[in-house]
Coordinates of C-alpha atoms in Angstrom, one line a residue:
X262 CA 48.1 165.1 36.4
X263 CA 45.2 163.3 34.3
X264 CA 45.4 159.9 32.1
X265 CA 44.2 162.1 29.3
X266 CA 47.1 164.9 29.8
X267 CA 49.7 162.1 30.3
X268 CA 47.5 160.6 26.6
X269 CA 48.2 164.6 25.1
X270 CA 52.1 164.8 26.4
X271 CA 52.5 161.4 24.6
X272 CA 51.0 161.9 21.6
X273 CA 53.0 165.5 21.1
X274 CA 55.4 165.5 18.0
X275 CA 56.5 168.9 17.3
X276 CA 59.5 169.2 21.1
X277 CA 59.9 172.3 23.6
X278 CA 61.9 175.2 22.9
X279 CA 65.3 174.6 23.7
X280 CA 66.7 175.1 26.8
X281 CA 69.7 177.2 27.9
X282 CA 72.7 176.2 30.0
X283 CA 70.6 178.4 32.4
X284 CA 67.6 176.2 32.9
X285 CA 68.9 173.9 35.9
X286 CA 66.9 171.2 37.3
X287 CA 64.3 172.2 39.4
X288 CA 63.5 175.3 37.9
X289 CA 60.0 174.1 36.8
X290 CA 60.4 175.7 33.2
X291 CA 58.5 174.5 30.3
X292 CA 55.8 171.6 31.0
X293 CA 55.3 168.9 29.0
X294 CA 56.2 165.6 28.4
X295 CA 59.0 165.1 25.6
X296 CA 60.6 168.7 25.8
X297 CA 63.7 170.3 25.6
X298 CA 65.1 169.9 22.3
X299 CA 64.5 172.5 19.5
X300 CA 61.9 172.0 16.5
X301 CA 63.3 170.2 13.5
X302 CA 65.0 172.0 11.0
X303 CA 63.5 171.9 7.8
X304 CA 61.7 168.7 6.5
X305 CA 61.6 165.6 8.2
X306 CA 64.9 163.6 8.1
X307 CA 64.8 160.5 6.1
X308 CA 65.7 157.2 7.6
X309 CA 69.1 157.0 8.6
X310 CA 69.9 153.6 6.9
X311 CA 69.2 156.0 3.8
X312 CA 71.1 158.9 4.8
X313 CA 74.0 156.5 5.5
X314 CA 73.7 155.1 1.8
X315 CA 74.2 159.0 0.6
X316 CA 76.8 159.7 2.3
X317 CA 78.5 156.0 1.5
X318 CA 77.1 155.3 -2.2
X319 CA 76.5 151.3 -2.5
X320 CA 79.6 149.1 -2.3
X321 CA 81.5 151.6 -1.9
X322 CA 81.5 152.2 1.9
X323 CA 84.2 151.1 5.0
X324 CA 84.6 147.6 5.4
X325 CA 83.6 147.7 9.5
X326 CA 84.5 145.5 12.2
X327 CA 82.4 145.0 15.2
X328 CA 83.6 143.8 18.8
X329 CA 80.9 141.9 20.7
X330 CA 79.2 141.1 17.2
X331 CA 77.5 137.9 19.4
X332 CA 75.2 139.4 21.5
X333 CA 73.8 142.7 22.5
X334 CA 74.4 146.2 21.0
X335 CA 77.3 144.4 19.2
X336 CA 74.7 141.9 17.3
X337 CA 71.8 144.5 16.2
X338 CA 74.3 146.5 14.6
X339 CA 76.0 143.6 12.8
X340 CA 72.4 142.8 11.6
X341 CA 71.6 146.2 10.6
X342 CA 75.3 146.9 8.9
X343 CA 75.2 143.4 6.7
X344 CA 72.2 144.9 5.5
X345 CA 72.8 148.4 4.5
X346 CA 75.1 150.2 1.8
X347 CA 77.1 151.9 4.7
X348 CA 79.1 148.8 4.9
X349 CA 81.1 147.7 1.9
X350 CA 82.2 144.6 4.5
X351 CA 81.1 143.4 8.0
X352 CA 83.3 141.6 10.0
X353 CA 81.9 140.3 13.2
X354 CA 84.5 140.0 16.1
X355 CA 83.8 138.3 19.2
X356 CA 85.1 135.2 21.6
X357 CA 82.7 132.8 20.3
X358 CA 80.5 132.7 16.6
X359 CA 76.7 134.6 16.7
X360 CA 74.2 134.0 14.3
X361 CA 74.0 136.9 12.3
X362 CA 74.8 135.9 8.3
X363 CA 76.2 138.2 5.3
X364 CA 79.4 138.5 7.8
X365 CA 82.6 137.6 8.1
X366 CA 83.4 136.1 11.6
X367 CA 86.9 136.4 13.2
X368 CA 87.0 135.0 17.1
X369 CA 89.1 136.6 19.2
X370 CA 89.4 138.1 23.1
X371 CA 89.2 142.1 22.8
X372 CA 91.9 142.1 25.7
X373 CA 94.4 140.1 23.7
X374 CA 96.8 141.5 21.8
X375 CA 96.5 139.1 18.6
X376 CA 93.4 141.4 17.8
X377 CA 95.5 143.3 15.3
X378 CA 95.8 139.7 13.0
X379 CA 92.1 139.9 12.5
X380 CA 91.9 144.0 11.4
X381 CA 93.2 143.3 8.5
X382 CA 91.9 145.1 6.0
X383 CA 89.6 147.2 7.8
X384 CA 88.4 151.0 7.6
X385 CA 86.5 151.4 10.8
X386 CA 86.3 149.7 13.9
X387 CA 83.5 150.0 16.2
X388 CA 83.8 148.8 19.7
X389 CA 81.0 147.6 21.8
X390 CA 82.0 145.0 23.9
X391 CA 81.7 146.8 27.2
X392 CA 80.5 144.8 30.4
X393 CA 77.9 147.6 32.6
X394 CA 76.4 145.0 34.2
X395 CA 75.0 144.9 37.6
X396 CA 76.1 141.9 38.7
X397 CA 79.9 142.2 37.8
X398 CA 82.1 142.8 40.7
X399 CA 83.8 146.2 39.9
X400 CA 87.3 145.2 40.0
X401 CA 86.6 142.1 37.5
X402 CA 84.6 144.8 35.1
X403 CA 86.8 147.8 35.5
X404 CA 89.8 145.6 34.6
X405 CA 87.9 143.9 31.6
X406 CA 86.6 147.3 30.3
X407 CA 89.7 149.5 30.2
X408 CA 92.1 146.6 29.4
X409 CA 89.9 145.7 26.5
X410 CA 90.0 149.6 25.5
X411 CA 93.6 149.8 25.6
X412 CA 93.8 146.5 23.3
X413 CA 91.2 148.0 20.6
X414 CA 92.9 151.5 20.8
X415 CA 96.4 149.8 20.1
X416 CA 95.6 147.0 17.7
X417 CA 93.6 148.8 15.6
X418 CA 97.0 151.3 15.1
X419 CA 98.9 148.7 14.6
X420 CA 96.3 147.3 11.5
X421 CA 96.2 151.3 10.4
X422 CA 92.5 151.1 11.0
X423 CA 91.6 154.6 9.9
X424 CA 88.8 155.2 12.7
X425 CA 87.5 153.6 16.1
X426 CA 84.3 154.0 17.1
X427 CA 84.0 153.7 21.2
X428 CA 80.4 153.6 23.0
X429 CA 80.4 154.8 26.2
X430 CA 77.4 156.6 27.7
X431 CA 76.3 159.9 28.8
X432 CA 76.4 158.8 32.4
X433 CA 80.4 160.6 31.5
X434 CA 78.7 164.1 32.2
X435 CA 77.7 162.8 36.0
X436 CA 74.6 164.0 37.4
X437 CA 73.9 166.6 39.5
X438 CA 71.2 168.6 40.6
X439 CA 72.4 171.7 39.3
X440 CA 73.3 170.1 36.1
X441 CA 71.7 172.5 33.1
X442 CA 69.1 170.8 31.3
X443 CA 69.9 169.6 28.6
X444 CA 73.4 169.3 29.0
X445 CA 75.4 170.2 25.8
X446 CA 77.5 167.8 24.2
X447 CA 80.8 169.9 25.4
X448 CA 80.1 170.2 28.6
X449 CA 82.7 169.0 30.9
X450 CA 83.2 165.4 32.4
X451 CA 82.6 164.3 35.7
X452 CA 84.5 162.9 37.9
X453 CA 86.0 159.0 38.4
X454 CA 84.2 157.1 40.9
X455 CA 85.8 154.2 42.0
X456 CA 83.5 151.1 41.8
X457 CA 81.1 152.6 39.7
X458 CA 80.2 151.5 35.8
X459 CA 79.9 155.6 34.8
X460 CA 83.8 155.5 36.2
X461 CA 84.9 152.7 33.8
X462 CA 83.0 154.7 31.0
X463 CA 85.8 157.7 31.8
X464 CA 88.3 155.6 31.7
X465 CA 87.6 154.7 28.4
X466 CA 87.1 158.3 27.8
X467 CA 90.5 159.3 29.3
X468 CA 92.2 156.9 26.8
X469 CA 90.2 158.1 23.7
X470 CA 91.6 161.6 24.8
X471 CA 95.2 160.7 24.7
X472 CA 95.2 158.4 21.5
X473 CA 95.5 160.8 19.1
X474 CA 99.5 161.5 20.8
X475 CA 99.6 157.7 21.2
X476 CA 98.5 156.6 17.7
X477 CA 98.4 159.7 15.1
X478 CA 96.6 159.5 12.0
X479 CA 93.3 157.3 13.8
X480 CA 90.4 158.8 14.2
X481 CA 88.3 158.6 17.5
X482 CA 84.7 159.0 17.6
X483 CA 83.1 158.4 20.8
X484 CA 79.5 158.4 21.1
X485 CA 77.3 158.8 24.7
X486 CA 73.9 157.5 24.7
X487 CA 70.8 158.1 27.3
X488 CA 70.0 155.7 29.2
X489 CA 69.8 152.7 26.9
X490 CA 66.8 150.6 26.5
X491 CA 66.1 147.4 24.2
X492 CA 66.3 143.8 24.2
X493 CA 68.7 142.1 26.2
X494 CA 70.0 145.5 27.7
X495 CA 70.3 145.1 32.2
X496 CA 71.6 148.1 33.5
X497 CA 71.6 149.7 37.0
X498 CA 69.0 152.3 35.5
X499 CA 66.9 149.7 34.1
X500 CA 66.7 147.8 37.4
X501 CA 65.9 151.2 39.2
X502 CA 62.1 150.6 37.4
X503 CA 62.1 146.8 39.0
X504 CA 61.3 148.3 42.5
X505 CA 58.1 148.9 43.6
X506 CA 58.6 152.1 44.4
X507 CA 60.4 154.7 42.4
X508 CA 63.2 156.3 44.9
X509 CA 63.6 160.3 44.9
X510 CA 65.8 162.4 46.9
X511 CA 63.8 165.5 49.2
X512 CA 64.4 169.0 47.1
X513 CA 65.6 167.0 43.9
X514 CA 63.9 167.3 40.3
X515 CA 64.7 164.1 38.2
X516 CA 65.3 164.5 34.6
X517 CA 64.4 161.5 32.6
X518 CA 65.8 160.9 28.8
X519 CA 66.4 156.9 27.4
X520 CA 67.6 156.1 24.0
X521 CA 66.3 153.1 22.7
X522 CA 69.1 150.4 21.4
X523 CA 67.9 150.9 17.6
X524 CA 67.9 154.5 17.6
X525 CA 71.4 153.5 19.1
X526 CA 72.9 151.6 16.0
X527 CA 71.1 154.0 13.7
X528 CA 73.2 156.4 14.9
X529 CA 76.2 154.4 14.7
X530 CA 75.8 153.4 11.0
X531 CA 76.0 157.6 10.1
X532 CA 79.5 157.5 12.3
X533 CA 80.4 154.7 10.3
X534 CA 79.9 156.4 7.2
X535 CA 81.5 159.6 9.1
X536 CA 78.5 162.1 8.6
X537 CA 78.9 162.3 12.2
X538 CA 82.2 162.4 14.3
X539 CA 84.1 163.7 17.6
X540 CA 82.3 163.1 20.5
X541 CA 78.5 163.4 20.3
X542 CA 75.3 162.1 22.3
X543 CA 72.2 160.3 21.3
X544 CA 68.7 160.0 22.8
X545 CA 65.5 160.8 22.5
X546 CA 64.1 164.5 22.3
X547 CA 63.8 166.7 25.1
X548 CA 62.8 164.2 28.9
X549 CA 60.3 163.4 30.8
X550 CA 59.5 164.6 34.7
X551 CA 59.1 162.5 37.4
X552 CA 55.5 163.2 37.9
X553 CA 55.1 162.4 34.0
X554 CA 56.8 158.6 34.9
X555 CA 54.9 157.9 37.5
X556 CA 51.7 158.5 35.6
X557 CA 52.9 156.4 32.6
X558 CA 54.3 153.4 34.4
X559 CA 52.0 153.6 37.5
X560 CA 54.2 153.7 39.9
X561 CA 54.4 155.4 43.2
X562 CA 57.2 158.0 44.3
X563 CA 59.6 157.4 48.1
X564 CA 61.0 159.9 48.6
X565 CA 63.7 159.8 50.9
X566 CA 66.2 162.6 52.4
X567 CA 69.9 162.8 50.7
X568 CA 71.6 162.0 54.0
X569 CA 69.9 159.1 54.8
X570 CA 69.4 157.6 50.9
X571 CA 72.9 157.5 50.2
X572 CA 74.3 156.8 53.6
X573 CA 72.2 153.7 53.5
X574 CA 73.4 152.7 50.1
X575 CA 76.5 153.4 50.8
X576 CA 76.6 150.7 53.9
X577 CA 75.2 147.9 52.0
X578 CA 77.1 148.5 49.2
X579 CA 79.9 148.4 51.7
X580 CA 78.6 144.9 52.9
X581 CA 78.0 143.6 50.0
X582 CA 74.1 143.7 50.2
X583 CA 73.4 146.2 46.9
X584 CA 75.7 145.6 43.6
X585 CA 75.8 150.0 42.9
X586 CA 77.8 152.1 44.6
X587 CA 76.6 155.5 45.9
X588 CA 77.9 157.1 43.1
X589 CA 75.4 155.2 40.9
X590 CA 72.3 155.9 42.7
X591 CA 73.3 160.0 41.1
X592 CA 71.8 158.8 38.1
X593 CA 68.4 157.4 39.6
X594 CA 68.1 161.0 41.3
X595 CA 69.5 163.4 39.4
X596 CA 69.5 164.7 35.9
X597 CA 71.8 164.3 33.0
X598 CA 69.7 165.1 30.4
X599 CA 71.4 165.8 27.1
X600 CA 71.0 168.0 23.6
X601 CA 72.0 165.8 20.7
X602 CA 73.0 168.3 18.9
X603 CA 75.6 166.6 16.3
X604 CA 73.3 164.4 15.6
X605 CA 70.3 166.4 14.2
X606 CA 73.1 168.7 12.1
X607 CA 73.8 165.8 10.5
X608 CA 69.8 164.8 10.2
X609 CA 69.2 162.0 12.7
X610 CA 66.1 161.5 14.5
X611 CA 65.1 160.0 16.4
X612 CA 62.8 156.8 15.7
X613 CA 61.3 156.5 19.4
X614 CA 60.1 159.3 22.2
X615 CA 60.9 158.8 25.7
X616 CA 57.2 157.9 26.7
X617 CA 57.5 154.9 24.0
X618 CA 60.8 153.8 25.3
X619 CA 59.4 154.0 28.8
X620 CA 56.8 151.8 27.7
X621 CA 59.1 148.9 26.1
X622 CA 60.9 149.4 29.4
X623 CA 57.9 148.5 31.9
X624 CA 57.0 145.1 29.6
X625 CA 61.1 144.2 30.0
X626 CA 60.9 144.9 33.9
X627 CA 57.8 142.4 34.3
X628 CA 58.5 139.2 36.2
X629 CA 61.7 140.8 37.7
X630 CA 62.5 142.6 41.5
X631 CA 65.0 144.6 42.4
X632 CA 66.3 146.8 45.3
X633 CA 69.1 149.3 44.8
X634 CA 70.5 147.3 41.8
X635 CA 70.0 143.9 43.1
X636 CA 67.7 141.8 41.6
X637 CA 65.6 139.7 43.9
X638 CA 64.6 135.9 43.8
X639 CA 61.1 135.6 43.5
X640 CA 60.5 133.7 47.0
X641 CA 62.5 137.1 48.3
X642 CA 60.1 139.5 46.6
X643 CA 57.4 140.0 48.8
X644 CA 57.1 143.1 49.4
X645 CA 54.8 145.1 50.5
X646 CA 53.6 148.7 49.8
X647 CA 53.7 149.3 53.6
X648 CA 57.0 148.1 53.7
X649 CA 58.4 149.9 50.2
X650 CA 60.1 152.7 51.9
X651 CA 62.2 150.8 53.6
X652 CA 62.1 147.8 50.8
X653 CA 63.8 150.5 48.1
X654 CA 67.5 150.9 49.8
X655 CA 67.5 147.6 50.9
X656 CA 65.3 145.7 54.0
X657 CA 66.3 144.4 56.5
X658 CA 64.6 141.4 55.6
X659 CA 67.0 140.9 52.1
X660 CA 69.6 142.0 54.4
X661 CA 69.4 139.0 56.6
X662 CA 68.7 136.6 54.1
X663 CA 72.0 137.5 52.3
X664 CA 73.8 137.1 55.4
X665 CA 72.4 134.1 56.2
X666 CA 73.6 132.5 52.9
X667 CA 76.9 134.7 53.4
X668 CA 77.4 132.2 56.7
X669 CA 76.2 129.1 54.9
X670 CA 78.3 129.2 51.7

């Protein structure tokens, strides 16, 4: 493909046709480079900060508390919220004070039980401190991310919060080649993988599922995102464009959607409101094909077969070389592309296509290296293109030098 088709795919506005539960991956349907999703309905929607205001009229809205209101996720939509009519009140929850002003701050640990002392008072609570990091060992996370659900899910019934918002991710559908693209928002779950961040995300899930016997009367919203891109966001899929070759798996087709962190909160502050509930997705329209990242990012393809990709990974990860499971490397390979279809009924768009978010994610990857998840000191990240076959499911170089300090600690 040209640099002046890759210029045309970018520059589309109007998306595809949508696609069927039928179109599976692979099946070479409908080129292009933001596809998928069906043509607006009607006129363009107006911001959502606005459409939030007319469903909440000024002053009048929730009074919404945010866990993690410090940093990340948790912190842009504390600064979006304390300035928008959605909220009648913010108040900004998190073990240590942010900067963000027009809030009220309460400090506390999500995992402790005292939470329900500081909901008083509030309508909706929206819960985003969740740990996917890389670098976490699994145990430590998955302990951290479903105690801290169970807290939230029980002290916000026990401070008759009316609604909690939890943000999980769409990684809760699994990916699989035969995965229909786009996946609808009811599609089943996957499955639990042990170790792996898309397996705490079902925990979470699970719990959301059986709150409404545990605590009636509270509302559950749960909202999946693409894979997320923005400031401060590290994520195995973000690392997976660190390498310096992409990794694909023989007779596979990936499927690439990202929703970018502001399209994110704009899409919590309609839930908020409640012009959106249940359990919905958010990303950008339609994907992009593999062929259509490489030519926007420059990089260069491996492609490896199945057998030996995630046997490999699955042996350093056993060894302690590579942070992500096998289970993890599903999402680098396969697709889980989905329709966001709750979303545009209620008249979201959204603000970024997946070529843009693509873009903001190559400037974040520069200065950084990283092989199967890990990322790589810079003396360790010479690598060659000769050598990037090998390099992208861990060399033996990095795996001697990890043993090495293995022995010397």
């Amino acid at each position: 493909m040209s640099t002046a088709q890759a210029q045309v795919r970018r520059k589309r506005t109007e998306p595809g046709p949508r696609t069927g539960r039928g179109n599976r991956a692979g099946s070479g349907d409908a080129r292009g480079a933001d596809r998928g999703a069906p043509p607006p309905a009607g006129p363009p929607a107006e911001p959502a900060a606005q459409a939030a205001g007319r469903v909440q009229p000024a002053g009048r809205g929730p009074v919404v508390a945010i866990t993690g209101a410090a940093r990340g996720l948790g912190h842009a939509l504390a600064l979006r919220l304390a300035a928008s009519p959605a909220a009648r009140r913010v108040i900004a929850i998190d073990d240590h004070r942010g900067d963000v002003v027009g809030v009220t701050w309460r400090l506390a640990d999500v995992r402790d039980p005292a939470l329900a002392g500081r909901l008083a008072g509030v309508d909706v609570l929206v819960h985003t401190d969740v740990d996917m990091s890389a670098d976490t060992e699994h145990r430590a996370r998955r302990a951290f991310n479903v105690r801290a659900a169970q807290t939230v899910l029980t002290a916000a019934a026990a401070g008759r919060v009316g609604r909690v918002i939890l943000v999980t991710s769409a990684m809760v559908y699994g990916a699989d080649p035969d995965n229909p693209v786009p996946l609808p928002e009811d599609a089943p779950l996957g499955l639990d993988h042990d170790g792996s961040v898309a397996g705490d995300l079902l925990e979470i899930e699970h719990l959301a599922r059986r709150s409404p016997r545990s605590h009636p009367g509270m509302a559950i919203t749960v909202v999946r995102p693409a894979a997320l891109v923005g400031e401060g966001v590290d994520t195995l899929i973000t690392r997976h464009f660190e390498a310096p070759r992409l990794l694909t798996v023989k007779g596979s087709a990936p499927r690439w959607q990202f929703c970018h962190l502001e399209d994110l909160v704009s899409a919590l502050e309609l839930a908020v409101t409640g012009a959106v509930d249940g359990a919905f997705a958010v990303g950008c329209d339609g994907w992009l094909e593999q062929d259509e990242v490489e030519e926007l990012s420059g990089l260069r393809r491996i492609e490896l077969p199945a057998g030996l990709t995630f046997g490999t990974v699955q042996r350093l990860h056993r060894i302690g070389i590579t942070p992500a499971p096998v289970s993890d490397l599903r999402y680098m390979v396969y697709p889980w592309v989905v329709d966001c279809r709750a979303l545009r009924e209620a008249g979201w768009r959204p603000s970024y296509d997946n070529a843009t978010v693509l873009g903001v994610l190559l400037k974040q990857r520069a200065g950084h290296h990283a092989v199967a998840g890990r990322r790589l000191p810079r003396k360790e990240a010479t690598i060659t293109a000769a050598g990037a076959t090998v390099a992208v499911i861990g060399t033996a170089a990095i795996v001697r030098a990890a043993r090495r300090r293995k022995r010397g600690s």
